[in-house]
Amino acid sequence: MATILIIDDEKEMRELLRLYLEPEGFTCIEADDGEEGLAQFGRRHVDLILLDIMMPKLDGYRFCMHVRERSQVPIIFLTARSDEWDRVYGLKIGADDYIVKPFSPNEVVARVHAVLRRTKGADAAPQYEAGPIVVDEKARKVTVNGKTVLLTLKEFELLVLFLKHRGQVFTREQLLDRVWGIHYVGSTRTVDTHIKTLRIKLGEAGQLIQTVWGVGYKFDETV
Amino acid sequence: MATILIIDDEKEMRELLRLYLEPEGFTCIEADDGEEGLAQFGRRHVDLILLDIMMPKLDGYRFCMHVRERSQVPIIFLTARSDEWDRVYGLKIGADDYIVKPFSPNEVVARVHAVLRRTKGADAAPQYEAGPIVVDEKARKVTVNGKTVLLTLKEFELLVLFLKHRGQVFTREQLLDRVWGIHYVGSTRTVDTHIKTLRIKLGEAGQLIQTVWGVGYKFDETV
DNA sequence: AATAGTTGTGAATATTTTGTGAAACTATTG
DNA sequence: CAATAGTTTCACAAAATATTCACAACTATT
């Protein structure tokens, strides 16, 4: 699951946060000041940063600026009193949320989840191209030979999944997991229907979505 | 001629700067910390700010952020040693230049002139246009086919967000985050209602705000 | 060629999402 | 402290999409 970097100069605070977050399945790493935090951030993949404002050496604001130079990783500020937090300022330099101490376990966990949910997939969405198909994920726009094609939600997400993993064969179950979500219940044949409509809408290019008999489907541009 | 606001906690420094600048024809006003500086800035018209970084109460960086909330007035930072100045950080929050103490009279005068020359006439109101819609963000004014349209706060901010990110699809959650603020609690359907009223007020042009079924809304002028 | 299992397809049905008007609620302003 | 403008919620209608089903068409195996 997600890895969270906790930066606070008080050991007790770090341990408290860890205590709240690890039962939720988060992996926690710690740093006791901004410099150490930057070092940790460089070493490991981090999904979210919990950051104290008042710290020796490199304070929270400056740390945030440095991180924002090279990453859009979500950052939640921790602040001792609400009045020491300058909201406008914090959000300008790229904070995603803030929590005022003292906080409840629920609050921390809820905020972390909320921020992760919000920021998921928010980073740069490039264009995908395959033969005559061009997909702009951000705008949710698809063109085939320059002509706009209107896709429904599921069709679009299927196409994007295929384009992100060209050549890979997906079973219907895998497609249901990744496009419909793991909680989907119902027939796997619904995939077939969406593949059908997607192929029709893509016209000639629909042939790029190939049936792998007895297994599932794949997107193959080498035809 | 131009009025310069000098903010520094050392009286000697302020007088030194005044000594250099007044012979050049500049009018100088002084403040000895950020709070006083903000007060002065609110009271009088200021063409340029000379700002010390290290100050009690509200430091230079924070001060700069506050000013940038409402003005594009040029700001030159003053710093005692070059290593205390974080250039990237300063430029990000909107500094125009910086001067390292100690400085020569010539240097100060030259930098002030240079910055004023550079920024003169640069504060033209940024207008956004899309088809028949023209938005003057500074004046919070919207016209459609030349006719003024009165929008409420939320409607206006929605429209500006859309215009700043044309083509990008926003989920209702993202819109709530960015227009209502990250701590909004309540139904996401309130977005729908504002989209509705915005569309009605924009008339024909309201069609440019498109519904992306199952996802959210986007502003698309390529229809 | 017969068979069993798999996939394609069109149409009917079910479900989800969005639009909308009105009412309730909240600021804001004189 | 009214009056007004703005915001949010609600309930239902309307629209769009998703799912299922039945059967045809296909593939692989004997």
XYZ file of C-alpha atoms (C1' of nucleotides) in Angstrom:
506
model
C 0.000 0.000 0.000
C 1.040 3.623 0.349
C 4.257 4.783 1.964
C 4.078 7.821 4.212
C 7.015 9.960 5.209
C 6.560 11.520 8.660
C 8.721 14.548 9.376
C 8.576 15.985 12.871
C 11.244 16.867 15.375
C 9.381 15.231 18.242
C 9.913 11.522 18.454
C 6.622 11.029 20.339
C 4.656 12.718 17.595
C 6.192 10.535 14.922
C 5.437 7.418 16.900
C 1.894 8.508 17.553
C 1.262 9.015 13.852
C 2.864 5.725 13.035
C 0.597 4.112 15.605
C -2.470 5.495 13.858
C -1.386 4.807 10.321
C 0.273 1.413 10.328
C -2.898 -0.447 11.376
C -4.491 1.041 8.263
C -1.892 -0.651 6.158
C 0.378 2.307 5.485
C 4.123 1.943 5.553
C 5.719 4.722 7.595
C 9.194 6.140 7.430
C 10.423 8.912 9.702
C 12.697 11.910 9.656
C 13.354 14.367 12.461
C 14.045 17.464 10.433
C 13.731 18.844 6.942
C 17.201 17.901 5.794
C 16.827 14.328 6.915
C 13.393 14.369 5.292
C 14.800 15.419 1.956
C 17.395 12.690 2.198
C 14.731 10.077 2.911
C 12.572 11.429 0.145
C 15.423 11.023 -2.298
C 16.137 7.484 -1.206
C 12.702 5.932 -1.273
C 9.415 6.129 -3.063
C 6.984 8.151 -0.972
C 3.236 8.499 -1.588
C 2.454 11.179 0.966
C 4.304 13.420 3.397
C 3.138 14.451 6.873
C 5.124 17.516 7.692
C 5.559 19.545 10.851
C 5.939 23.267 10.246
C 8.162 24.165 13.170
C 11.427 22.319 12.827
C 15.113 23.059 13.300
C 17.384 23.503 10.262
C 14.947 23.375 7.374
C 11.418 24.384 8.372
C 8.270 22.906 6.892
C 7.572 25.689 4.448
C 11.033 25.634 2.960
C 11.048 21.874 2.862
C 7.802 21.966 0.965
C 9.228 24.315 -1.605
C 12.217 22.083 -2.153
C 10.097 19.019 -2.626
C 7.774 20.834 -5.006
C 10.771 21.582 -7.184
C 10.820 18.015 -8.254
C 7.666 16.261 -7.176
C 3.926 16.620 -6.850
C 3.777 14.201 -3.938
C 0.882 15.162 -1.658
C 1.871 16.983 1.515
C -0.151 17.473 4.679
C 1.073 20.055 7.139
C 0.967 19.570 10.890
C 0.676 22.650 13.011
C 0.525 23.166 16.753
C -1.969 25.991 16.812
C -4.331 27.002 14.098
C -3.112 30.574 14.150
C 0.439 29.653 13.270
C -0.809 28.212 10.054
C -1.053 30.670 7.263
C -3.534 28.936 5.076
C -3.144 30.953 1.952
C 0.585 30.725 2.172
C 0.627 27.011 2.736
C -1.676 26.190 -0.092
C 0.234 28.464 -2.444
C 3.460 26.635 -1.980
C 1.731 23.394 -2.622
C 0.323 21.852 0.515
C -2.641 19.570 0.026
C -4.140 19.823 3.467
C -3.272 20.645 7.030
C -4.059 19.215 10.451
C -4.016 21.160 13.679
C -2.536 19.458 16.750
C -3.798 17.891 18.847
C -5.609 15.631 16.475
C -7.635 12.463 16.788
C -6.585 9.188 15.181
C -9.649 9.298 13.000
C -8.871 12.733 11.759
C -5.383 11.850 10.643
C -6.436 8.668 8.948
C -9.380 10.329 7.255
C -7.313 13.215 5.953
C -4.617 10.936 4.649
C -7.144 8.834 2.826
C -8.913 11.877 1.470
C -5.753 13.439 0.124
C -4.585 10.220 -1.454
C -7.950 9.760 -3.080
C -7.946 13.308 -4.361
C -4.477 13.319 -5.749
C -4.554 9.889 -7.272
C -3.857 10.097 -10.948
C -3.641 13.862 -10.788
C -0.168 14.006 -12.209
C 0.620 14.638 -15.811
C -1.499 12.681 -18.203
C 0.235 12.511 -21.536
C -1.331 11.559 -24.803
C -1.388 8.014 -25.948
C -1.157 7.141 -29.593
C -1.512 3.885 -31.397
C -1.847 3.857 -35.136
C -4.699 6.196 -35.977
C -5.909 6.362 -32.366
C -5.015 9.329 -30.182
C -6.165 9.470 -26.588
C -5.986 12.551 -24.379
C -6.571 11.192 -20.923
C -6.893 14.549 -19.204
C -9.559 15.769 -21.583
C -11.033 12.283 -21.995
C -10.999 12.751 -25.688
C -10.355 10.166 -28.350
C -9.717 10.686 -32.031
C -9.319 8.168 -34.800
C -7.706 9.536 -37.934
C -8.318 12.992 -36.522
C -12.013 12.419 -36.072
C -13.429 12.674 -32.585
C -15.007 9.513 -31.263
C -17.356 9.692 -28.296
C -16.785 6.881 -25.837
C -18.660 6.022 -22.695
C -16.933 5.744 -19.347
C -16.196 2.048 -19.490
C -15.194 2.100 -23.130
C -12.787 4.913 -22.470
C -11.193 3.261 -19.501
C -10.849 -0.012 -21.332
C -9.102 1.727 -24.189
C -6.745 3.599 -21.884
C -5.875 0.396 -20.065
C -5.108 -1.333 -23.334
C -2.978 1.550 -24.544
C -1.026 1.657 -21.317
C -0.247 -2.010 -21.629
C 0.019 -2.692 -25.308
C 0.448 -6.243 -26.330
C -0.439 -7.562 -22.887
C -3.277 -10.041 -22.773
C -5.967 -9.388 -20.169
C -8.494 -11.937 -19.038
C -12.045 -10.736 -18.545
C -11.534 -10.978 -14.806
C -8.494 -8.761 -14.985
C -10.351 -6.216 -17.050
C -13.233 -6.234 -14.599
C -10.814 -5.732 -11.713
C -9.009 -2.847 -13.277
C -11.793 -0.999 -15.047
C -14.885 -1.906 -13.057
C -13.094 -2.239 -9.733
C -12.552 -5.199 -7.478
C -16.037 -5.033 -6.050
C -17.777 -5.755 -9.291
C -20.307 -8.518 -9.168
C -21.973 -9.896 -12.227
C -21.298 -11.658 -15.433
C -17.918 -11.497 -17.100
C -19.701 -11.382 -20.414
C -20.401 -7.711 -19.912
C -16.809 -7.186 -20.953
C -17.595 -8.694 -24.338
C -20.367 -6.226 -24.893
C -18.124 -3.275 -24.124
C -15.381 -4.624 -26.338
C -17.952 -4.929 -29.067
C -19.170 -1.348 -28.828
C -15.627 -0.074 -28.468
C -14.554 -1.894 -31.610
C -17.492 -0.499 -33.514
C -16.800 3.050 -32.407
C -13.131 2.770 -33.312
C -14.049 1.632 -36.812
C -11.175 0.101 -38.759
C -8.900 0.640 -35.781
C -11.162 -1.583 -33.744
C -9.267 -4.509 -35.167
C -6.326 -3.535 -33.010
C -8.235 -4.967 -30.071
C -7.741 -8.643 -30.604
C -9.481 -11.607 -29.117
C -7.164 -14.169 -27.583
C -9.244 -17.268 -27.786
C -9.811 -18.990 -24.473
C -8.025 -16.212 -22.571
C -9.255 -12.696 -23.131
C -8.275 -9.622 -25.113
C -5.194 -7.633 -26.009
C -4.305 -4.495 -27.874
C -1.889 -5.281 -30.644
C -0.697 -2.671 -33.107
C 1.613 -5.006 -34.973
C -1.066 -6.202 -37.333
C 7.833 59.891 -9.791
C 7.782 56.445 -8.275
C 7.033 55.701 -4.640
C 9.157 53.075 -2.934
C 8.242 51.268 0.246
C 11.284 50.268 2.299
C 10.726 47.531 4.845
C 13.605 46.681 7.166
C 13.851 46.379 10.913
C 17.095 48.364 11.064
C 16.537 52.066 11.040
C 20.047 52.710 9.688
C 19.419 50.517 6.707
C 16.181 52.300 5.832
C 17.866 55.670 6.079
C 20.750 54.523 3.959
C 18.424 53.388 1.223
C 16.430 56.572 1.439
C 19.703 58.474 1.141
C 20.514 56.691 -2.083
C 17.070 56.829 -3.638
C 15.648 60.242 -2.862
C 18.326 62.107 -4.837
C 17.157 60.055 -7.814
C 13.692 61.494 -7.438
C 12.009 58.551 -5.719
C 9.573 59.087 -2.882
C 10.340 56.769 0.022
C 8.112 55.507 2.786
C 9.295 53.218 5.541
C 8.103 50.375 7.691
C 10.064 48.472 10.307
C 8.363 45.097 10.018
C 6.051 43.148 7.786
C 2.867 44.071 9.555
C 3.604 47.750 9.455
C 4.612 47.249 5.816
C 1.262 45.735 4.952
C -0.476 48.615 6.677
C 1.525 51.168 4.713
C 0.937 49.263 1.515
C -2.779 49.400 2.112
C -2.743 53.106 2.827
C -0.746 54.433 -0.074
C 0.043 53.771 -3.664
C 3.390 52.009 -3.932
C 5.372 51.398 -7.123
C 8.067 49.153 -5.713
C 8.954 47.439 -2.456
C 12.414 46.940 -1.004
C 12.065 44.143 1.486
C 14.365 42.684 4.095
C 14.026 38.940 4.531
C 14.885 38.666 8.201
C 12.335 40.570 10.188
C 10.415 40.125 13.427
C 6.702 39.293 13.307
C 6.036 38.802 9.615
C 9.173 37.830 7.714
C 9.944 38.870 4.164
C 8.787 35.676 2.525
C 5.443 35.699 4.260
C 4.995 39.374 3.621
C 5.654 38.789 -0.040
C 3.009 36.103 -0.208
C 0.435 38.384 1.355
C 1.153 41.189 -1.037
C 1.050 38.880 -4.017
C -2.478 37.940 -3.002
C -3.649 41.284 -4.146
C -0.949 43.025 -6.112
C 1.732 42.535 -8.722
C 3.811 45.418 -7.363
C 7.503 44.709 -7.989
C 9.442 43.496 -4.967
C 13.192 43.453 -4.425
C 14.504 41.373 -1.562
C 17.343 42.475 0.654
C 19.462 39.807 2.233
C 22.434 39.937 4.551
C 24.334 37.008 3.124
C 23.850 35.346 -0.224
C 23.428 31.938 1.350
C 20.365 32.910 3.324
C 18.604 33.723 0.110
C 16.851 30.850 -1.513
C 16.612 32.105 -5.044
C 14.223 29.556 -6.436
C 11.961 29.960 -3.463
C 11.983 33.730 -3.694
C 11.205 33.814 -7.369
C 8.428 31.347 -6.896
C 6.595 33.510 -4.434
C 6.959 36.467 -6.712
C 10.162 38.389 -6.054
C 11.492 40.414 -8.954
C 15.102 40.731 -7.882
C 17.328 40.604 -4.841
C 20.254 42.561 -3.469
C 22.871 41.197 -1.110
C 24.061 43.431 1.705
C 26.332 45.286 1.813
C 25.524 47.059 -1.390
C 26.753 50.153 -3.163
C 24.534 53.158 -3.872
C 24.884 52.539 -7.565
C 23.779 48.969 -7.261
C 20.568 49.829 -5.454
C 19.633 52.612 -7.807
C 20.447 50.532 -10.852
C 18.401 47.549 -9.680
C 15.432 49.700 -8.787
C 15.470 51.377 -12.171
C 15.903 48.064 -13.933
C 13.001 46.434 -12.160
C 10.717 49.402 -12.699
C 11.618 49.483 -16.372
C 10.981 45.771 -16.681
C 7.661 45.717 -14.918
C 6.222 48.938 -16.289
C 3.036 48.281 -18.131
C 3.304 44.629 -17.332
C 0.367 44.639 -14.980
C -2.196 44.557 -17.735
C -5.234 42.701 -16.549
C -5.029 39.089 -17.626
C -8.123 38.337 -19.607
C -9.400 34.973 -20.525
C -11.372 34.517 -23.673
C -13.207 31.567 -25.029
C -15.578 32.000 -27.888
C -17.975 34.776 -26.895
C -16.905 34.680 -23.237
C -14.456 37.228 -21.884
C -13.369 37.085 -18.264
C -11.445 39.817 -16.506
C -10.221 38.052 -13.420
C -8.926 41.119 -11.666
C -12.162 43.036 -12.119
C -14.244 39.898 -11.635
C -16.186 40.801 -14.694
C -17.623 38.511 -17.305
C -19.050 39.394 -20.673
C -20.711 37.207 -23.246
C -20.918 38.714 -26.701
C -20.032 42.029 -25.113
C -22.897 41.883 -22.677
C -22.036 41.900 -19.002
C -23.126 38.835 -17.083
C -23.352 38.944 -13.301
C -22.015 35.817 -11.684
C -21.955 34.832 -8.064
C -18.707 33.945 -6.324
C -18.845 30.237 -6.920
C -20.028 30.584 -10.474
C -17.209 32.971 -11.230
C -14.539 30.783 -9.729
C -15.846 27.737 -11.502
C -15.700 29.565 -14.793
C -12.184 30.855 -14.182
C -10.988 27.395 -13.227
C -12.459 25.978 -16.390
C -10.911 28.690 -18.514
C -7.519 28.203 -16.929
C -7.649 24.515 -17.729
C -9.593 24.261 -20.942
C -10.367 20.824 -22.099
C -9.425 19.188 -18.830
C -12.101 17.105 -17.208
C -12.717 17.791 -13.531
C -14.582 15.474 -11.207
C -17.058 17.041 -8.830
C -14.645 16.311 -6.013
C -11.854 18.144 -7.747
C -14.095 21.114 -8.386
C -15.109 21.175 -4.737
C -11.469 21.053 -3.702
C -10.395 23.854 -5.928
C -13.355 26.198 -5.788
C -14.961 25.468 -2.424
C -11.742 24.575 -0.627
C -10.303 21.363 0.655
C -12.384 21.239 3.789
C -15.767 21.398 2.172
C -18.245 18.971 3.595
C -21.532 18.259 1.944
C -23.060 16.840 -1.121
C -21.170 16.815 -4.378
C -24.441 17.528 -6.110
C -24.137 21.154 -5.164
C -21.689 21.360 -8.033
C -24.450 20.371 -10.421
C -26.609 23.202 -9.252
C -23.881 25.758 -9.791
C -23.080 24.351 -13.193
C -26.749 24.680 -14.018
C -27.008 28.327 -13.016
C -23.700 29.117 -14.688
C -24.857 27.553 -17.920
C -28.094 29.496 -17.814
C -26.324 32.781 -17.188
C -23.885 32.149 -20.016
C -26.757 31.519 -22.401
C -25.729 29.864 -25.670
C -22.138 29.796 -24.503
C -23.207 27.636 -21.594
C -22.927 24.686 -23.921
C -19.178 25.039 -23.766
C -19.342 23.540 -20.298
C -19.800 19.918 -21.104
C -20.928 17.052 -18.969
C -18.615 14.069 -19.024
C -20.898 11.261 -18.027
C -19.745 9.295 -15.023
C -16.821 11.633 -14.454
C -17.605 15.322 -14.167
C -17.419 18.436 -16.297
C -15.069 20.128 -18.692
C -14.854 23.311 -20.674
C -14.502 22.481 -24.324
C -14.508 25.116 -27.028
C -13.918 22.664 -29.842
C -17.551 21.842 -30.333
C -17.954 -33.970 -39.206
C -19.655 -33.968 -34.600
C -19.146 -31.956 -30.269
C -18.161 -28.972 -26.462
C -16.623 -24.873 -25.190
C -15.938 -19.877 -26.398
C -16.992 -15.499 -28.432
C -19.965 -12.067 -31.264
C -24.170 -9.620 -31.502
C -28.765 -7.299 -31.274
C -32.308 -6.134 -28.392
C -34.616 -5.820 -23.988
C -34.059 -4.491 -19.363
C -31.914 -2.556 -15.306
C -29.103 0.718 -13.201
C -26.642 4.801 -12.636
C -25.922 9.443 -13.396
C -27.381 14.001 -14.403
C -30.836 17.947 -14.971
C -34.024 20.717 -12.728
C -37.363 23.392 -9.919
C -38.477 24.486 -5.482
C -37.666 24.731 -0.710
C -34.568 25.306 3.133
C -30.807 27.256 4.765
C -26.807 30.885 5.240
C -24.434 34.789 4.687
C -24.356 39.726 3.685
C -25.946 44.330 3.623
C -28.287 48.354 4.578
C -32.979 42.906 12.290
C -35.234 42.747 8.118
C -34.397 42.210 3.334
C -31.805 40.344 -0.108
C -28.617 37.556 -2.538
C -26.263 33.396 -2.518
C -25.735 28.506 -1.409
C -27.142 23.878 -0.439
C -30.277 20.147 -0.248
C -33.951 17.399 -1.827
C -37.016 14.784 -4.734
C -38.283 13.483 -8.934
C -37.831 13.472 -14.056
C -34.931 12.661 -17.851
C -31.036 10.941 -20.028
C -27.227 8.026 -20.650
C -24.993 3.947 -19.907
C -24.382 -0.791 -18.238
C -25.916 -5.441 -17.952
C -28.213 -9.453 -19.164
C -30.051 -12.715 -22.227
C -30.719 -15.687 -26.120
C -28.979 -17.303 -29.973
C -25.710 -17.261 -33.842
C -21.030 -17.828 -35.170
C -16.770 -19.423 -34.363
C -12.608 -22.498 -32.607
C -10.371 -26.485 -30.979
C -10.533 -31.287 -30.111
C -11.853 -35.835 -31.059
